[in-house]
Amino acid sequence: MNNQEYAKMVLNELTHTLTKIDTNSAEKFVELVDAADEVFCAGAGRSGFQIKGFAMRLMHMGKASYVVGETCTPNIKEDGLLVVCSGSGETKSLVNHAMKAKEVGAKVALITINPESTIAKIADVVVEISAPSPKSAKQGEVVSIQPMGSLFEQSEGLFMDISIMMLMERKGLDSDTMFGRHANME
């Protein structure tokens, strides 16, 4: 197969996963992000890379956002939101983060394949992405040609970008306004 054929197959997979996300869950996710004083972002592995991009876009919007585990991340408080990306919803460190957030009264949002997971059971909103992953007991509806959890990781990144677009619309922001907060020490 050539790159064009692979591209069409991957785009079809992404169309499937993104259009299967429940609209009510997506709206609630955006509402929780919008209402939070601070947003704490956590994920492991490739999901961790995706969530860092989300934290950056929130910062571009003027929202206080942090990546859990970074040395300059403050403590989460009652008015905070923890956003967790975890295909399985069972990654031990992420389960611990979610439990700590709930312990202090903060909200938890989970983006996952597994809406029955440990984190899902304590989350205030669960955004389910129907994609396969070798780490999840529950497999999504689609069978992917891509390796391992690639489809989930791509889908969660695109879902978070779509959420940013929804937040931008709510706040009346555009890319030019947000670019004013882009790093100038690169």
Tab-separated table of C-alpha atoms in Angstrom:
chain	number	residue	atom	x	y	z
A	1	MET	CA	0.000	0.000	0.000
A	2	ASN	CA	1.181	3.537	-0.642
A	3	ASN	CA	0.951	6.585	1.628
A	4	GLN	CA	-2.257	7.846	-0.053
A	5	GLU	CA	-4.051	4.558	0.599
A	6	TYR	CA	-2.892	4.499	4.223
A	7	ALA	CA	-3.971	8.120	4.624
A	8	LYS	CA	-7.503	7.349	3.427
A	9	MET	CA	-7.793	4.393	5.791
A	10	VAL	CA	-6.506	6.348	8.802
A	11	LEU	CA	-8.823	9.289	8.036
A	12	ASN	CA	-11.779	6.891	7.796
A	13	GLU	CA	-10.867	5.449	11.186
A	14	LEU	CA	-10.620	8.939	12.706
A	15	THR	CA	-13.943	9.976	11.181
A	16	HIS	CA	-15.518	6.925	12.770
A	17	THR	CA	-14.098	7.490	16.258
A	18	LEU	CA	-14.685	11.246	16.358
A	19	THR	CA	-18.271	11.115	15.101
A	20	LYS	CA	-19.144	8.372	17.639
A	21	ILE	CA	-18.256	10.592	20.637
A	22	ASP	CA	-21.407	11.349	22.609
A	23	THR	CA	-22.425	14.995	22.133
A	24	ASN	CA	-23.700	15.350	25.712
A	25	SER	CA	-20.414	14.055	27.145
A	26	ALA	CA	-18.445	16.406	24.894
A	27	GLU	CA	-20.591	19.384	25.992
A	28	LYS	CA	-20.205	18.499	29.659
A	29	PHE	CA	-16.450	18.145	29.179
A	30	VAL	CA	-16.285	21.656	27.668
A	31	GLU	CA	-18.509	23.045	30.444
A	32	LEU	CA	-16.254	21.597	33.153
A	33	VAL	CA	-13.132	23.000	31.494
A	34	ASP	CA	-14.797	26.392	31.073
A	35	ALA	CA	-15.996	26.523	34.702
A	36	ALA	CA	-12.726	25.405	36.306
A	37	ASP	CA	-10.415	27.967	37.874
A	38	GLU	CA	-7.458	25.749	37.005
A	39	VAL	CA	-7.139	22.725	34.740
A	40	PHE	CA	-4.663	19.971	35.579
A	41	CYS	CA	-3.795	17.593	32.741
A	42	ALA	CA	-2.540	14.036	33.206
A	43	GLY	CA	-1.704	11.164	30.894
A	44	ALA	CA	0.999	8.552	30.475
A	45	GLY	CA	3.000	7.643	27.394
A	46	ARG	CA	1.606	8.914	24.089
A	47	SER	CA	-1.585	10.042	25.833
A	48	GLY	CA	0.679	12.209	27.983
A	49	PHE	CA	2.041	13.880	24.848
A	50	GLN	CA	-1.499	14.592	23.651
A	51	ILE	CA	-2.628	16.108	26.952
A	52	LYS	CA	0.381	18.439	27.031
A	53	GLY	CA	-0.867	19.941	23.767
A	54	PHE	CA	-4.275	20.487	25.385
A	55	ALA	CA	-2.686	22.199	28.397
A	56	MET	CA	-0.771	24.478	26.026
A	57	ARG	CA	-3.905	25.470	24.096
A	58	LEU	CA	-5.715	26.231	27.359
A	59	MET	CA	-2.817	28.495	28.311
A	60	HIS	CA	-3.120	30.210	24.924
A	61	MET	CA	-6.765	30.882	25.822
A	62	GLY	CA	-5.729	32.490	29.115
A	63	LYS	CA	-6.864	29.541	31.260
A	64	ALA	CA	-4.584	28.501	34.121
A	65	SER	CA	-3.464	25.022	33.071
A	66	TYR	CA	-0.821	22.639	34.300
A	67	VAL	CA	0.656	19.265	33.430
A	68	VAL	CA	0.640	16.894	36.397
A	69	GLY	CA	4.166	15.781	37.255
A	70	GLU	CA	5.955	18.911	36.057
A	71	THR	CA	8.038	20.575	38.768
A	72	CYS	CA	6.157	23.886	38.603
A	73	THR	CA	2.661	22.364	38.892
A	74	PRO	CA	0.839	23.611	42.021
A	75	ASN	CA	-1.572	21.616	44.160
A	76	ILE	CA	-5.099	20.993	42.908
A	77	LYS	CA	-7.904	22.591	44.889
A	78	GLU	CA	-11.657	22.246	45.167
A	79	ASP	CA	-12.334	24.564	42.210
A	80	GLY	CA	-9.889	22.721	39.947
A	81	LEU	CA	-10.442	20.165	37.221
A	82	LEU	CA	-8.258	17.165	36.501
A	83	VAL	CA	-8.417	16.013	32.877
A	84	VAL	CA	-7.111	12.478	32.455
A	85	CYS	CA	-6.348	10.756	29.159
A	86	SER	CA	-6.142	7.011	29.637
A	87	GLY	CA	-7.235	4.377	27.155
A	88	SER	CA	-7.637	1.757	29.862
A	89	GLY	CA	-8.672	4.116	32.657
A	90	GLU	CA	-6.618	1.850	34.911
A	91	THR	CA	-3.070	3.272	34.806
A	92	LYS	CA	-2.076	3.215	38.478
A	93	SER	CA	-0.494	6.665	38.653
A	94	LEU	CA	-3.510	8.207	36.894
A	95	VAL	CA	-5.950	6.386	39.183
A	96	ASN	CA	-4.023	7.873	42.131
A	97	HIS	CA	-4.176	11.378	40.628
A	98	ALA	CA	-7.931	11.070	40.072
A	99	MET	CA	-8.502	9.819	43.619
A	100	LYS	CA	-6.456	12.696	45.049
A	101	ALA	CA	-8.405	15.237	42.986
A	102	LYS	CA	-11.724	13.835	44.240
A	103	GLU	CA	-10.369	13.758	47.814
A	104	VAL	CA	-9.867	17.556	47.753
A	105	GLY	CA	-13.228	18.151	46.062
A	106	ALA	CA	-11.981	18.852	42.527
A	107	LYS	CA	-13.758	17.589	39.422
A	108	VAL	CA	-12.385	14.825	37.189
A	109	ALA	CA	-12.865	14.438	33.436
A	110	LEU	CA	-11.732	11.248	31.718
A	111	ILE	CA	-11.070	10.627	28.034
A	112	THR	CA	-10.930	6.853	27.582
A	113	ILE	CA	-11.831	3.717	25.685
A	114	ASN	CA	-13.181	2.106	28.852
A	115	PRO	CA	-16.206	3.816	30.462
A	116	GLU	CA	-16.328	1.034	33.088
A	117	SER	CA	-12.810	1.697	34.414
A	118	THR	CA	-11.705	2.666	37.902
A	119	ILE	CA	-11.208	6.306	36.898
A	120	ALA	CA	-14.525	6.390	35.007
A	121	LYS	CA	-16.368	5.329	38.159
A	122	ILE	CA	-15.217	8.457	40.014
A	123	ALA	CA	-15.148	10.901	37.080
A	124	ASP	CA	-17.640	13.736	36.700
A	125	VAL	CA	-17.642	13.207	32.940
A	126	VAL	CA	-16.398	10.362	30.777
A	127	VAL	CA	-15.686	10.934	27.103
A	128	GLU	CA	-15.596	7.536	25.437
A	129	ILE	CA	-13.534	7.076	22.295
A	130	SER	CA	-14.348	3.862	20.471
A	131	ALA	CA	-10.873	2.713	19.471
A	132	PRO	CA	-8.810	-0.422	20.068
A	133	SER	CA	-5.886	-0.560	22.478
A	134	PRO	CA	-3.768	-3.441	23.769
A	135	LYS	CA	-3.963	-1.942	27.284
A	136	SER	CA	-7.751	-1.727	27.554
A	137	ALA	CA	-9.990	-4.588	28.599
A	138	LYS	CA	-12.746	-2.965	26.531
A	139	GLN	CA	-12.002	-2.616	22.837
A	140	GLY	CA	-13.613	0.034	20.678
A	141	GLU	CA	-16.029	-0.651	17.850
A	142	VAL	CA	-13.495	-0.131	15.088
A	143	VAL	CA	-10.624	-2.412	14.193
A	144	SER	CA	-7.630	-0.276	13.299
A	145	ILE	CA	-4.889	-0.899	10.766
A	146	GLN	CA	-2.635	1.238	12.965
A	147	PRO	CA	-0.301	-0.164	15.605
A	148	MET	CA	-1.209	-0.494	19.255
A	149	GLY	CA	-3.188	2.490	20.607
A	150	SER	CA	-2.422	4.952	17.803
A	151	LEU	CA	-6.061	5.477	16.821
A	152	PHE	CA	-7.066	6.266	20.405
A	153	GLU	CA	-4.145	8.633	20.902
A	154	GLN	CA	-4.854	10.501	17.666
A	155	SER	CA	-8.573	10.637	18.439
A	156	GLU	CA	-8.089	12.000	21.947
A	157	GLY	CA	-5.768	14.705	20.605
A	158	LEU	CA	-8.273	15.716	17.943
A	159	PHE	CA	-11.148	15.614	20.450
A	160	MET	CA	-9.245	17.991	22.735
A	161	ASP	CA	-8.527	20.302	19.767
A	162	ILE	CA	-12.240	20.257	18.918
A	163	SER	CA	-12.991	21.079	22.571
A	164	ILE	CA	-10.646	24.063	22.308
A	165	MET	CA	-12.585	25.226	19.245
A	166	MET	CA	-15.844	24.908	21.210
A	167	LEU	CA	-14.320	26.926	24.063
A	168	MET	CA	-13.045	29.557	21.618
A	169	GLU	CA	-16.564	29.943	20.233
A	170	ARG	CA	-18.013	30.315	23.760
A	171	LYS	CA	-15.401	32.924	24.688
A	172	GLY	CA	-15.367	34.799	21.380
A	173	LEU	CA	-11.662	34.084	20.897
A	174	ASP	CA	-9.780	33.683	17.650
A	175	SER	CA	-6.329	32.401	16.738
A	176	ASP	CA	-4.860	35.916	16.601
A	177	THR	CA	-5.890	36.632	20.204
A	178	MET	CA	-4.547	33.294	21.355
A	179	PHE	CA	-1.272	33.710	19.468
A	180	GLY	CA	-0.561	36.741	21.693
A	181	ARG	CA	0.088	34.230	24.498
A	182	HIS	CA	2.342	31.985	22.389
A	183	ALA	CA	5.815	31.406	23.833
A	184	ASN	CA	8.334	34.066	22.796
A	185	MET	CA	11.410	32.302	24.204
A	186	GLU	CA	11.667	29.343	21.852
